[in-house]
C-alpha cells in the first residue's frame, strides 16, 4: 500500500513538472505583429501599447560598410541595396550595415528594441545613439570581439514620432553570418517584460528538466533493475544544460566573464551530447532486438561529442556540426521512429507510448534544426517525451514491485490457510525490533485448536483442512489489518496484535467469539474450539521468541485448566446419569 501511494505521488510530481514545462513553452511563443518594411521605410499606424512589432521586410543594406563609413562626410556616398530581413550573407562576407526608418510613434514617447541576434558582434543605434551592443563589430579583425548575449535597450522617439535604426553587424567567426533574427519594437514596459520573460521561461524549463533528471537519477538508485532510468536522468540534465548554454544565454548570467571561445565550445558541446545520450536511452528501452554493437556506436559517438568541441579548433567542429551532425540527427530520428513503428506493429510492451515520445522529440528537433522561430522547441519536445516515457517506466516499476510482492507473499504465506507461515515468523524473530516501532505495546496470543485430531479421525483429513481454513478466516476477521496472523504449525496459530486501546481480555474475547458459530460441513455442523494463551510483548525489553514461549506456556495452562473443568463436568454428568438410571432397592 505504501509503495502504491509513493508511486502515485511520483505520478503527481511528474505531471506537475510536465504541465509547468508546457506552460513555460507556450508562454515563450511570442505573438508578434509583423511589420513589412518597403524600401527601407515602415510606418506603424496606429501604434498600440502592449503590442510587439517585428520589423521585417525590406531594409537598406550596405555590405562591407561600417557605421563610420556611412556617417563620415569625407567618404563617397554609398548607395544601399535592398534586402529582405531576416537575411543571410553571401559566402565570404564578414560585415554589413542595415538601416530602417520607422514612423508613426508617439512624439517623445519611450520605447524599446530587443534583438535575439546570436553568435555575432553587432551595434544597434537609434538616431545615431547606441542602445544595444553585442561585442564589438570592428572594422578590422583586430578590433572584432564577438559575444553571445540576447539584449534590449530603451530610447525616446523624436518630436515627430520617428526614428532611424542602424544595425552594424560583423562576423569573422562562423562560416555563415547575417541578420538572422528580426528587431522587435514595443513600448518600454512591453519590451522589458518581453526580455525578462525569455529568462523566466528558460529558467523554468531548466528547473523542470533538472527536476526530471534528479527524479530519474533518484529512481535509478532505488530501482536498479530499470536501467533506462539512469539514461533518462542523464538525458534530462543534458537538455537542461543545452538551454543554459543557448537561448537567452543564462550561462553568462552565472559567469559574466566567461571568454567567448569557451562559451562557444560549451554551446556546441551541449548540442553534440544530446544525440548519443538519446541513442543510449533508446537502447535501454529494449525496443526491438538488443544489438550490442549499437550501444558501442552510441558510446563512441558520445566520446567524440565530448572531445571534439573541447580539443579541436573551431572550424573543425563547426564543419562537423554543419556537414555531419545535423544530417546525422535527421537520419537517427528517422531510425528511432521506424524502430518505434516496428515495435508498435509487433505490439511490444509500451511501444505506442515510445513512438509517441519519439514523435514529440522529433518535432522539437526539427523546430531547432530548421530554425522555425519556435523558442525552446527541443526542450519542450524533451519534456513531453520524458513525461510520456515516465508513465511507461512507472508502470513497469509498479508491475515489477507487484510481482515481487506477490512472490514474497507466496514465500511467507501458508498455502492452506492464507496466514503467514513459520518462515515469516522466523524472519520477524531474527530481525529483532526492526518490524516494531519503539514504544509500541503488543499482545502475543498462542492458539491451539482443541481436539482437532478428533475432527480428522471422525470426518477425514479433508474436513480437517477445511476446519483449519475456517478457523484462520474467523481469526483474521477478529483482528485488524496491521496485526499478524501466523500458522505456527499443525493446528496451532499465533496472533501478534497491537494493544492500542484494546486490552488483552478484549482481544481474547474477540478471538473466542469468532469460534462460536459451528463450521458447516455437508449436512453436518462441526464445533471448533480453541485454547488461548496471551502475554504482553515489549520489543525494548525482550525478544519476540521469549514472548512466544511465555504465551505458549499460558496456552497450555489454559488448556489444562479447561481440561480439568471438562473432566469435572463430565464426572458430574456421569454421576447424574447413573443416579437416574440406578434401580430402586426394595424394602426389606
Coordinates of C-alpha atoms in Angstrom, one line a residue:
X1 CA 0.0 0.0 0.0
X2 CA 2.8 2.4 0.9
X3 CA 4.6 1.7 -2.4
X4 CA 1.4 2.4 -4.3
X5 CA 1.0 5.7 -2.6
X6 CA 4.6 6.5 -3.2
X7 CA 4.2 5.8 -7.0
X8 CA 1.0 7.8 -7.1
X9 CA 2.9 10.8 -5.5
X10 CA 5.6 10.4 -8.1
X11 CA 3.0 10.4 -10.9
X12 CA 1.6 13.7 -9.5
X13 CA 5.1 15.3 -9.2
X14 CA 5.9 14.3 -12.8
X15 CA 2.6 15.6 -14.0
X16 CA 3.2 18.9 -12.3
X17 CA 6.7 19.2 -13.8
X18 CA 5.4 18.4 -17.3
X19 CA 2.5 20.9 -17.1
X20 CA 4.9 23.6 -15.8
X21 CA 7.2 23.0 -18.8
X22 CA 4.3 23.1 -21.2
X23 CA 3.1 26.4 -19.7
X24 CA 6.6 27.8 -20.0
X25 CA 6.9 26.7 -23.6
X26 CA 3.5 28.3 -24.6
X27 CA 4.5 31.4 -22.7
X28 CA 7.7 31.7 -24.7
X29 CA 5.9 31.7 -28.1
X30 CA 5.5 35.4 -28.8
X31 CA 2.6 36.8 -30.7
X32 CA 4.2 39.4 -33.0
X33 CA 2.7 42.0 -35.2
X34 CA 4.9 41.7 -38.2
X35 CA 5.6 45.0 -39.9
X36 CA 6.8 44.6 -43.5
X37 CA 9.1 47.5 -44.5
X38 CA 9.3 48.7 -48.1
X39 CA 12.4 50.3 -49.5
X40 CA 14.0 50.8 -46.0
X41 CA 10.9 52.5 -44.5
X42 CA 8.0 51.4 -42.4
X43 CA 5.1 53.3 -40.8
X44 CA 3.3 51.8 -37.8
X45 CA -0.2 53.2 -37.7
X46 CA -1.8 53.1 -35.3
X47 CA 0.9 52.1 -32.7
X48 CA -0.7 50.1 -29.9
X49 CA 0.8 49.8 -26.4
X50 CA 1.3 46.2 -25.2
X51 CA 2.0 45.0 -28.8
X52 CA 5.3 43.7 -30.1
X53 CA 6.2 44.7 -33.6
X54 CA 8.7 42.6 -35.6
X55 CA 10.4 44.9 -38.1
X56 CA 10.9 42.6 -41.1
X57 CA 10.6 43.3 -44.8
X58 CA 13.0 45.4 -47.0
X59 CA 15.8 47.1 -45.1
X60 CA 18.6 49.2 -46.7
X61 CA 21.7 47.0 -46.9
X62 CA 25.3 48.1 -47.1
X63 CA 27.7 45.1 -47.5
X64 CA 31.3 45.5 -46.1
X65 CA 30.3 49.0 -44.9
X66 CA 30.5 50.2 -41.3
X67 CA 28.6 52.9 -39.5
X68 CA 31.6 55.1 -39.5
X69 CA 31.7 54.8 -43.3
X70 CA 28.1 56.0 -43.6
X71 CA 28.5 58.8 -41.1
X72 CA 31.8 60.2 -42.4
X73 CA 31.0 63.1 -44.8
X74 CA 34.5 62.9 -46.3
X75 CA 33.8 59.4 -47.8
X76 CA 32.0 59.0 -51.0
X77 CA 28.3 58.4 -50.6
X78 CA 27.4 54.6 -50.8
X79 CA 24.1 53.6 -52.4
X80 CA 22.2 50.9 -50.5
X81 CA 20.9 47.6 -51.7
X82 CA 17.5 46.4 -50.5
X83 CA 17.3 43.0 -48.7
X84 CA 14.5 41.1 -47.1
X85 CA 15.1 40.7 -43.4
X86 CA 16.0 38.1 -41.9
X87 CA 18.9 37.9 -44.3
X88 CA 21.9 35.5 -44.6
X89 CA 25.0 36.8 -46.2
X90 CA 26.7 35.6 -49.3
X91 CA 29.8 33.4 -48.8
X92 CA 32.9 35.4 -47.8
X93 CA 31.1 38.5 -46.5
X94 CA 32.3 39.4 -43.0
X95 CA 30.4 42.6 -42.2
X96 CA 27.4 44.8 -43.2
X97 CA 25.2 47.6 -42.0
X98 CA 21.4 47.8 -42.2
X99 CA 19.2 50.8 -41.8
X100 CA 15.4 51.3 -41.4
X101 CA 13.3 54.4 -40.9
X102 CA 10.3 54.0 -38.6
X103 CA 7.4 56.4 -38.4
X104 CA 4.1 56.5 -36.5
X105 CA 5.2 56.5 -32.9
X106 CA 4.1 59.0 -30.2
X107 CA 6.3 62.1 -30.2
X108 CA 8.9 61.9 -27.5
X109 CA 7.4 58.6 -26.3
X110 CA 9.5 56.0 -24.5
X111 CA 10.1 52.7 -26.4
X112 CA 12.4 49.7 -26.5
X113 CA 14.1 47.5 -29.0
X114 CA 15.1 43.8 -28.5
X115 CA 17.3 41.6 -30.6
X116 CA 18.0 37.9 -30.3
X117 CA 20.9 38.0 -32.8
X118 CA 23.3 35.3 -31.6
X119 CA 26.8 34.2 -32.3
X120 CA 27.9 37.5 -33.8
X121 CA 29.0 41.1 -32.9
X122 CA 26.7 44.0 -33.6
X123 CA 25.9 47.6 -32.6
X124 CA 22.4 48.9 -32.9
X125 CA 21.8 52.7 -32.9
X126 CA 18.6 54.7 -32.8
X127 CA 19.0 58.2 -34.2
X128 CA 22.8 57.7 -34.1
X129 CA 22.8 56.8 -30.3
X130 CA 23.9 53.3 -29.3
X131 CA 21.2 51.5 -27.4
X132 CA 22.2 47.8 -28.0
X133 CA 25.6 46.2 -28.4
X134 CA 26.8 42.7 -28.5
X135 CA 30.6 42.6 -28.5
X136 CA 32.4 44.9 -30.9
X137 CA 32.0 44.7 -34.7
X138 CA 35.3 46.4 -35.5
X139 CA 36.4 47.5 -39.0
X140 CA 39.3 45.0 -39.0
X141 CA 39.9 41.6 -37.4
X142 CA 42.0 43.1 -34.7
X143 CA 39.0 45.2 -33.3
X144 CA 36.5 42.4 -33.7
X145 CA 35.2 40.9 -30.4
X146 CA 32.2 38.6 -30.7
X147 CA 29.7 37.8 -27.9
X148 CA 26.6 35.7 -27.4
X149 CA 24.0 37.7 -25.5
X150 CA 20.3 38.5 -26.1
X151 CA 19.7 42.1 -25.1
X152 CA 17.2 45.0 -25.2
X153 CA 17.5 48.8 -24.9
X154 CA 15.4 51.9 -24.4
X155 CA 15.1 55.0 -26.4
X156 CA 12.9 58.1 -27.0
X157 CA 11.3 58.9 -30.3
X158 CA 11.9 62.4 -31.7
X159 CA 9.3 65.2 -31.7
X160 CA 7.8 63.8 -35.0
X161 CA 7.4 60.3 -33.5
X162 CA 10.0 58.8 -35.9
X163 CA 13.4 57.1 -35.6
X164 CA 16.2 55.8 -37.7
X165 CA 17.6 52.3 -36.8
X166 CA 21.2 51.5 -37.8
X167 CA 22.4 47.9 -37.2
X168 CA 26.1 47.2 -37.9
X169 CA 26.9 43.5 -37.9
X170 CA 30.3 41.7 -38.2
X171 CA 31.0 38.0 -38.4
X172 CA 34.6 36.8 -38.5
X173 CA 33.9 33.6 -36.5
X174 CA 31.3 31.5 -38.3
X175 CA 31.0 30.1 -41.8
X176 CA 27.6 31.8 -42.3
X177 CA 26.6 35.2 -41.0
X178 CA 23.9 37.8 -41.4
X179 CA 20.8 39.4 -40.0
X180 CA 19.2 36.2 -38.6
X181 CA 16.5 37.5 -36.3
X182 CA 14.2 40.5 -36.6
X183 CA 14.4 43.6 -34.5
X184 CA 11.4 43.7 -32.1
X185 CA 9.9 47.1 -31.2
X186 CA 7.4 48.0 -28.4
X187 CA 6.6 50.4 -25.7
X188 CA 9.2 50.4 -22.9
X189 CA 7.1 48.2 -20.5
X190 CA 6.2 45.6 -23.1
X191 CA 9.8 45.3 -24.3
X192 CA 11.2 45.0 -20.8
X193 CA 8.7 42.2 -20.0
X194 CA 9.5 40.5 -23.3
X195 CA 13.2 40.2 -22.4
X196 CA 12.5 39.3 -18.8
X197 CA 10.0 36.6 -19.8
X198 CA 12.6 34.9 -22.0
X199 CA 14.9 34.5 -19.0
X200 CA 12.0 33.4 -16.8
X201 CA 10.8 30.8 -19.3
X202 CA 14.4 29.5 -19.8
X203 CA 14.9 29.3 -16.1
X204 CA 11.6 27.4 -15.7
X205 CA 12.5 24.9 -18.3
X206 CA 15.9 24.4 -16.8
X207 CA 14.4 23.8 -13.4
X208 CA 11.8 21.4 -15.0
X209 CA 14.4 19.4 -16.8
X210 CA 16.8 19.4 -13.9
X211 CA 14.0 18.3 -11.6
X212 CA 13.2 15.4 -14.1
X213 CA 16.8 14.5 -14.2
X214 CA 17.2 14.4 -10.4
X215 CA 13.9 12.5 -10.2
X216 CA 15.1 9.8 -12.6
X217 CA 18.5 9.5 -11.1
X218 CA 17.0 9.0 -7.6
X219 CA 14.6 6.4 -9.0
X220 CA 17.6 4.7 -10.7
X221 CA 19.2 4.3 -7.3
X222 CA 16.1 2.8 -5.8
X223 CA 15.0 0.6 -8.8
X224 CA 18.3 -0.6 -10.0
X225 CA 16.7 -3.2 -12.3
X226 CA 15.3 -0.5 -14.6
X227 CA 18.5 0.5 -16.5
X228 CA 16.6 3.1 -18.6
X229 CA 16.1 5.3 -15.6
X230 CA 19.8 6.3 -15.5
X231 CA 19.7 7.2 -19.2
X232 CA 16.6 9.3 -18.6
X233 CA 18.2 11.2 -15.8
X234 CA 21.4 12.0 -17.7
X235 CA 19.5 13.0 -20.9
X236 CA 17.2 15.3 -18.9
X237 CA 20.2 17.0 -17.3
X238 CA 21.9 17.4 -20.7
X239 CA 18.7 19.0 -22.1
X240 CA 18.8 21.5 -19.2
X241 CA 22.4 22.2 -19.9
X242 CA 21.6 22.9 -23.5
X243 CA 19.1 25.6 -22.5
X244 CA 21.6 27.1 -20.1
X245 CA 24.1 27.5 -22.9
X246 CA 21.7 28.6 -25.6
X247 CA 18.5 30.6 -25.7
X248 CA 18.9 33.8 -23.6
X249 CA 22.4 32.6 -22.5
X250 CA 21.7 32.2 -18.8
X251 CA 25.2 30.7 -18.6
X252 CA 26.6 34.3 -19.0
X253 CA 24.4 35.5 -16.1
X254 CA 26.2 32.9 -13.9
X255 CA 29.7 33.5 -15.4
X256 CA 29.7 37.0 -17.0
X257 CA 33.5 37.0 -17.6
X258 CA 33.5 33.7 -19.5
X259 CA 35.6 34.1 -22.6
X260 CA 33.9 33.9 -25.9
X261 CA 35.8 30.8 -27.1
X262 CA 34.8 28.8 -24.0
X263 CA 31.2 30.0 -24.4
X264 CA 31.3 28.7 -28.0
X265 CA 32.7 25.3 -27.1
X266 CA 30.2 24.9 -24.3
X267 CA 27.4 25.8 -26.7
X268 CA 28.4 23.2 -29.3
X269 CA 29.2 20.6 -26.6
X270 CA 25.6 21.0 -25.1
X271 CA 24.2 20.2 -28.6
X272 CA 26.5 17.4 -29.5
X273 CA 25.8 15.4 -26.4
X274 CA 22.1 15.1 -26.9
X275 CA 22.2 12.7 -29.9
X276 CA 24.4 10.0 -28.4
X277 CA 22.7 10.3 -25.0
X278 CA 19.3 9.8 -26.6
X279 CA 20.8 6.8 -28.6
X280 CA 21.8 5.2 -25.3
X281 CA 18.3 6.0 -23.9
X282 CA 16.7 4.3 -27.0
X283 CA 18.9 1.3 -26.5
X284 CA 18.0 1.0 -22.8
X285 CA 14.2 0.9 -23.6
X286 CA 14.7 -2.6 -25.1
X287 CA 12.5 -1.9 -28.2
X288 CA 13.3 -4.5 -30.8
X289 CA 16.3 -6.8 -30.8
X290 CA 19.2 -5.9 -28.4
X291 CA 22.2 -5.2 -30.6
X292 CA 25.5 -4.9 -28.5
X293 CA 27.2 -3.1 -31.4
X294 CA 24.5 -0.4 -31.4
X295 CA 25.4 0.6 -27.8
X296 CA 29.1 0.7 -28.7
X297 CA 28.3 3.1 -31.6
X298 CA 26.5 5.5 -29.2
X299 CA 29.3 5.3 -26.7
X300 CA 31.8 6.1 -29.4
X301 CA 29.8 9.0 -30.6
X302 CA 29.4 10.2 -27.0
X303 CA 33.2 10.2 -26.6
X304 CA 33.6 12.1 -29.9
X305 CA 30.9 14.6 -28.8
X306 CA 33.0 15.3 -25.7
X307 CA 36.4 15.5 -27.3
X308 CA 35.7 17.4 -30.5
X309 CA 34.4 20.7 -29.0
X310 CA 36.8 20.6 -26.2
X311 CA 40.0 19.9 -28.1
X312 CA 39.5 20.6 -31.8
X313 CA 39.9 24.1 -33.4
X314 CA 36.6 25.9 -34.1
X315 CA 36.5 25.5 -37.9
X316 CA 36.7 21.7 -37.4
X317 CA 33.8 21.3 -35.0
X318 CA 31.7 23.9 -36.8
X319 CA 32.2 21.9 -40.0
X320 CA 31.3 18.7 -38.1
X321 CA 28.0 20.4 -36.9
X322 CA 27.0 21.8 -40.3
X323 CA 28.1 19.0 -42.6
X324 CA 27.7 15.8 -40.5
X325 CA 25.9 16.3 -37.2
X326 CA 22.7 17.9 -38.5
X327 CA 22.2 15.3 -41.2
X328 CA 23.1 12.6 -38.7
X329 CA 20.4 13.8 -36.3
X330 CA 17.8 13.6 -39.0
X331 CA 18.9 10.1 -40.0
X332 CA 18.9 9.0 -36.4
X333 CA 15.4 10.4 -35.7
X334 CA 14.1 8.5 -38.7
X335 CA 15.8 5.3 -37.3
X336 CA 14.2 5.9 -33.9
X337 CA 10.7 6.5 -35.5
X338 CA 11.0 3.4 -37.7
X339 CA 12.0 1.3 -34.7
X340 CA 9.0 2.7 -32.8
X341 CA 6.7 1.9 -35.7
X342 CA 8.0 -1.7 -35.9
X343 CA 7.6 -2.2 -32.2
X344 CA 4.0 -0.9 -32.4
X345 CA 3.3 -3.4 -35.2
X346 CA 4.7 -6.2 -33.1
X347 CA 2.7 -4.9 -30.2
X348 CA 5.7 -4.8 -27.9
X349 CA 5.0 -3.5 -24.4
X350 CA 4.8 0.3 -24.3
X351 CA 5.8 0.6 -27.9
X352 CA 2.9 3.0 -28.7
X353 CA 3.9 5.4 -25.9
X354 CA 7.5 5.1 -27.0
X355 CA 6.6 6.0 -30.6
X356 CA 4.5 9.0 -29.3
X357 CA 7.5 10.2 -27.3
X358 CA 9.8 9.9 -30.3
X359 CA 7.3 11.9 -32.4
X360 CA 7.2 14.7 -29.7
X361 CA 11.0 14.8 -29.6
X362 CA 11.3 14.7 -33.4
X363 CA 9.1 17.7 -33.7
X364 CA 11.2 19.6 -31.2
X365 CA 14.4 18.6 -33.0
X366 CA 13.0 19.8 -36.4
X367 CA 11.9 23.1 -34.8
X368 CA 15.5 23.8 -33.7
X369 CA 17.4 22.4 -36.7
X370 CA 15.2 24.1 -39.3
X371 CA 15.2 27.4 -37.3
X372 CA 11.4 27.7 -37.3
X373 CA 11.4 30.5 -34.8
X374 CA 9.8 28.4 -32.0
X375 CA 11.7 29.1 -28.9
X376 CA 12.8 26.1 -26.8
X377 CA 11.1 23.6 -29.1
X378 CA 13.8 21.0 -28.3
X379 CA 13.4 21.5 -24.6
X380 CA 9.6 21.2 -24.8
X381 CA 9.8 18.1 -27.0
X382 CA 12.2 16.6 -24.5
X383 CA 9.9 17.3 -21.5
X384 CA 6.9 15.9 -23.3
X385 CA 8.9 12.8 -24.4
X386 CA 10.2 12.2 -20.9
X387 CA 6.8 12.6 -19.4
X388 CA 5.4 10.0 -21.8
X389 CA 8.3 7.6 -21.1
X390 CA 8.0 8.3 -17.4
X391 CA 4.4 6.8 -17.3
X392 CA 5.8 3.7 -19.0
X393 CA 8.6 3.3 -16.6
X394 CA 6.4 3.9 -13.5
X395 CA 4.0 1.3 -14.8
X396 CA 6.9 -1.2 -15.3
X397 CA 8.1 -0.4 -11.8
X398 CA 4.7 -0.8 -10.3
X399 CA 4.1 -4.1 -12.1
X400 CA 7.6 -5.3 -11.1
X401 CA 7.0 -4.4 -7.5
X402 CA 3.6 -6.1 -7.5
X403 CA 5.1 -9.3 -8.9
X404 CA 7.9 -9.1 -6.4
X405 CA 5.4 -8.6 -3.6
X406 CA 3.3 -11.5 -4.7
X407 CA 6.4 -13.7 -4.8
X408 CA 7.5 -12.6 -1.4
X409 CA 4.0 -13.1 -0.1
X410 CA 3.8 -16.6 -1.5
X411 CA 7.1 -17.4 0.1
X412 CA 5.9 -16.3 3.5
X413 CA 2.2 -17.5 3.3
X414 CA 0.8 -20.8 4.4
X415 CA -0.9 -22.2 1.3
X416 CA -3.7 -23.9 3.2
X417 CA -4.9 -21.1 5.4
X418 CA -3.6 -17.9 3.8
X419 CA -2.0 -16.9 7.1
X420 CA 1.7 -16.1 7.4
X421 CA 3.9 -19.2 7.8
X422 CA 6.6 -20.2 10.2
X423 CA 9.3 -18.9 7.9
X424 CA 7.8 -15.4 8.2
X425 CA 7.7 -15.8 11.9
X426 CA 11.4 -16.7 12.0
X427 CA 12.2 -13.6 9.9
X428 CA 10.3 -11.5 12.5
X429 CA 12.3 -13.1 15.3
X430 CA 15.7 -12.7 13.5
X431 CA 15.1 -9.1 12.6
X432 CA 14.7 -8.1 16.3
X433 CA 12.7 -4.9 16.8
X434 CA 13.1 -3.8 13.1
X435 CA 9.4 -4.6 12.4
X436 CA 8.2 -3.0 15.7
X437 CA 8.3 0.7 16.4
X438 CA 9.8 2.0 19.5
X439 CA 7.4 2.2 22.4
X440 CA 4.7 0.0 20.9
X441 CA 2.8 -2.4 23.1
X442 CA 1.9 -5.8 21.6
X443 CA 0.0 -8.8 22.7
X444 CA 1.3 -12.3 21.7
X445 CA -1.6 -14.8 21.6
X446 CA -0.9 -18.5 21.2
X447 CA -3.9 -20.5 19.9
X448 CA -4.3 -24.3 19.8
X449 CA -7.4 -25.9 18.3
X450 CA -8.9 -28.3 20.8
X451 CA -9.5 -32.0 19.9
X452 CA -8.5 -31.3 16.3
X453 CA -7.3 -34.9 15.9
X454 CA -10.8 -36.0 16.6
X455 CA -12.1 -34.0 13.6
X456 CA -9.6 -35.7 11.4
X457 CA -10.4 -39.1 12.8
X458 CA -14.2 -38.7 12.6
X459 CA -14.7 -36.8 9.4
X460 CA -11.4 -37.2 7.5
X461 CA -8.5 -35.1 6.6
X462 CA -10.5 -33.0 4.1
X463 CA -12.7 -31.9 6.9
X464 CA -9.6 -31.1 9.0
X465 CA -8.2 -28.9 6.2
X466 CA -11.5 -27.1 5.9
X467 CA -11.5 -26.6 9.7
X468 CA -8.1 -25.0 9.6
X469 CA -9.1 -22.7 6.8
X470 CA -12.4 -21.8 8.6
X471 CA -10.6 -21.1 11.9
X472 CA -7.9 -19.0 10.2
X473 CA -10.6 -16.9 8.4
X474 CA -12.5 -16.4 11.6
X475 CA -9.4 -15.3 13.4
X476 CA -8.5 -12.9 10.6
X477 CA -11.9 -11.3 10.8
X478 CA -11.3 -10.7 14.5
X479 CA -8.0 -8.8 14.2
X480 CA -7.0 -5.6 12.5
X481 CA -5.2 -5.3 9.2
X482 CA -2.0 -4.2 10.9
X483 CA -2.0 -7.3 13.2
X484 CA -0.3 -10.6 12.3
X485 CA -1.9 -14.0 12.0
X486 CA 0.7 -16.8 11.7
X487 CA 0.2 -20.5 11.4
X488 CA 2.7 -21.8 13.9
X489 CA 2.3 -25.4 12.8
X490 CA -0.3 -28.2 12.7
X491 CA -3.4 -26.9 14.5
X492 CA -1.6 -24.0 16.3
X493 CA -1.8 -20.3 15.4
X494 CA -0.1 -17.2 16.6
X495 CA -1.6 -13.7 16.7
X496 CA 0.6 -10.6 17.2
X497 CA -1.8 -7.8 17.9
X498 CA -1.1 -4.1 18.6
X499 CA -2.6 -3.5 22.0
X500 CA -3.6 0.2 21.4
X501 CA -6.7 0.9 23.4
X502 CA -7.8 -2.8 23.4
X503 CA -7.0 -4.8 26.5
X504 CA -5.8 -8.3 26.4
X505 CA -9.2 -9.6 27.6
X506 CA -10.9 -7.8 24.7
X507 CA -8.6 -9.3 22.1
X508 CA -9.0 -12.8 23.6
X509 CA -12.8 -12.3 23.7
X510 CA -12.9 -11.4 20.0
X511 CA -11.0 -14.5 19.1
X512 CA -13.2 -16.8 21.2
X513 CA -16.4 -15.2 19.8
X514 CA -15.1 -15.9 16.3
X515 CA -15.4 -19.6 17.0
X516 CA -18.9 -19.6 18.5
X517 CA -20.6 -20.4 15.2
X518 CA -20.2 -24.0 14.1
X519 CA -18.5 -24.8 10.8
X520 CA -20.9 -26.2 8.2
X521 CA -19.7 -29.4 6.6
X522 CA -22.0 -31.1 4.3
X523 CA -25.2 -31.7 6.2
X524 CA -23.4 -31.5 9.5
X525 CA -22.1 -28.8 11.8
X526 CA -18.8 -29.2 13.4
X527 CA -18.0 -27.1 16.5
X528 CA -14.4 -25.8 16.7
X529 CA -13.0 -24.7 20.0
X530 CA -9.6 -23.4 20.9
X531 CA -7.3 -22.8 23.9
X532 CA -5.6 -19.4 24.0
X533 CA -2.6 -18.1 25.9
X534 CA -1.7 -14.4 25.9
X535 CA 1.2 -12.3 27.1
X536 CA 2.4 -8.7 26.6
X537 CA 5.4 -8.1 24.4
X538 CA 7.6 -5.1 24.7
X539 CA 10.3 -5.1 21.9
X540 CA 12.6 -2.8 24.0
X541 CA 12.8 -5.3 26.9
X542 CA 12.7 -8.8 25.4
X543 CA 12.8 -10.7 22.2
X544 CA 9.8 -11.9 20.3
X545 CA 10.9 -15.5 20.8
X546 CA 10.7 -15.1 24.6
X547 CA 7.2 -13.7 24.4
X548 CA 6.0 -16.5 22.2
X549 CA 7.4 -19.1 24.6
X550 CA 5.6 -17.4 27.5
X551 CA 2.3 -17.3 25.6
X552 CA 2.7 -21.0 24.7
X553 CA 3.1 -21.9 28.3
X554 CA 0.0 -19.9 29.2
X555 CA -2.0 -21.6 26.4
X556 CA -1.1 -25.0 27.9
X557 CA -2.1 -23.8 31.4
X558 CA -5.4 -22.6 29.9
X559 CA -5.9 -26.0 28.1
X560 CA -5.0 -27.9 31.3
X561 CA -7.5 -25.9 33.3
X562 CA -10.2 -26.2 30.7
X563 CA -9.5 -30.0 30.6
X564 CA -9.9 -30.3 34.4
X565 CA -13.1 -28.3 34.3
X566 CA -14.3 -30.5 31.4
X567 CA -13.4 -33.7 33.4
X568 CA -15.2 -32.4 36.5
X569 CA -18.2 -31.5 34.4
X570 CA -18.1 -34.9 32.7
X571 CA -17.9 -36.8 36.0
X572 CA -20.8 -34.8 37.4
X573 CA -22.9 -35.6 34.3
X574 CA -22.0 -39.3 34.6
X575 CA -22.9 -39.4 38.3
X576 CA -26.3 -37.8 37.5
X577 CA -26.9 -40.2 34.7
X578 CA -26.0 -43.2 37.0
X579 CA -28.3 -41.9 39.7
X580 CA -31.1 -41.6 37.2
X581 CA -30.5 -45.0 35.8
X582 CA -29.9 -47.0 39.1
X583 CA -32.8 -49.4 40.1
X584 CA -34.7 -48.7 43.4
X585 CA -33.9 -51.0 46.4
X586 CA -36.7 -52.9 47.7
X587 CA -37.6 -52.5 51.3
X588 CA -36.9 -55.4 53.5

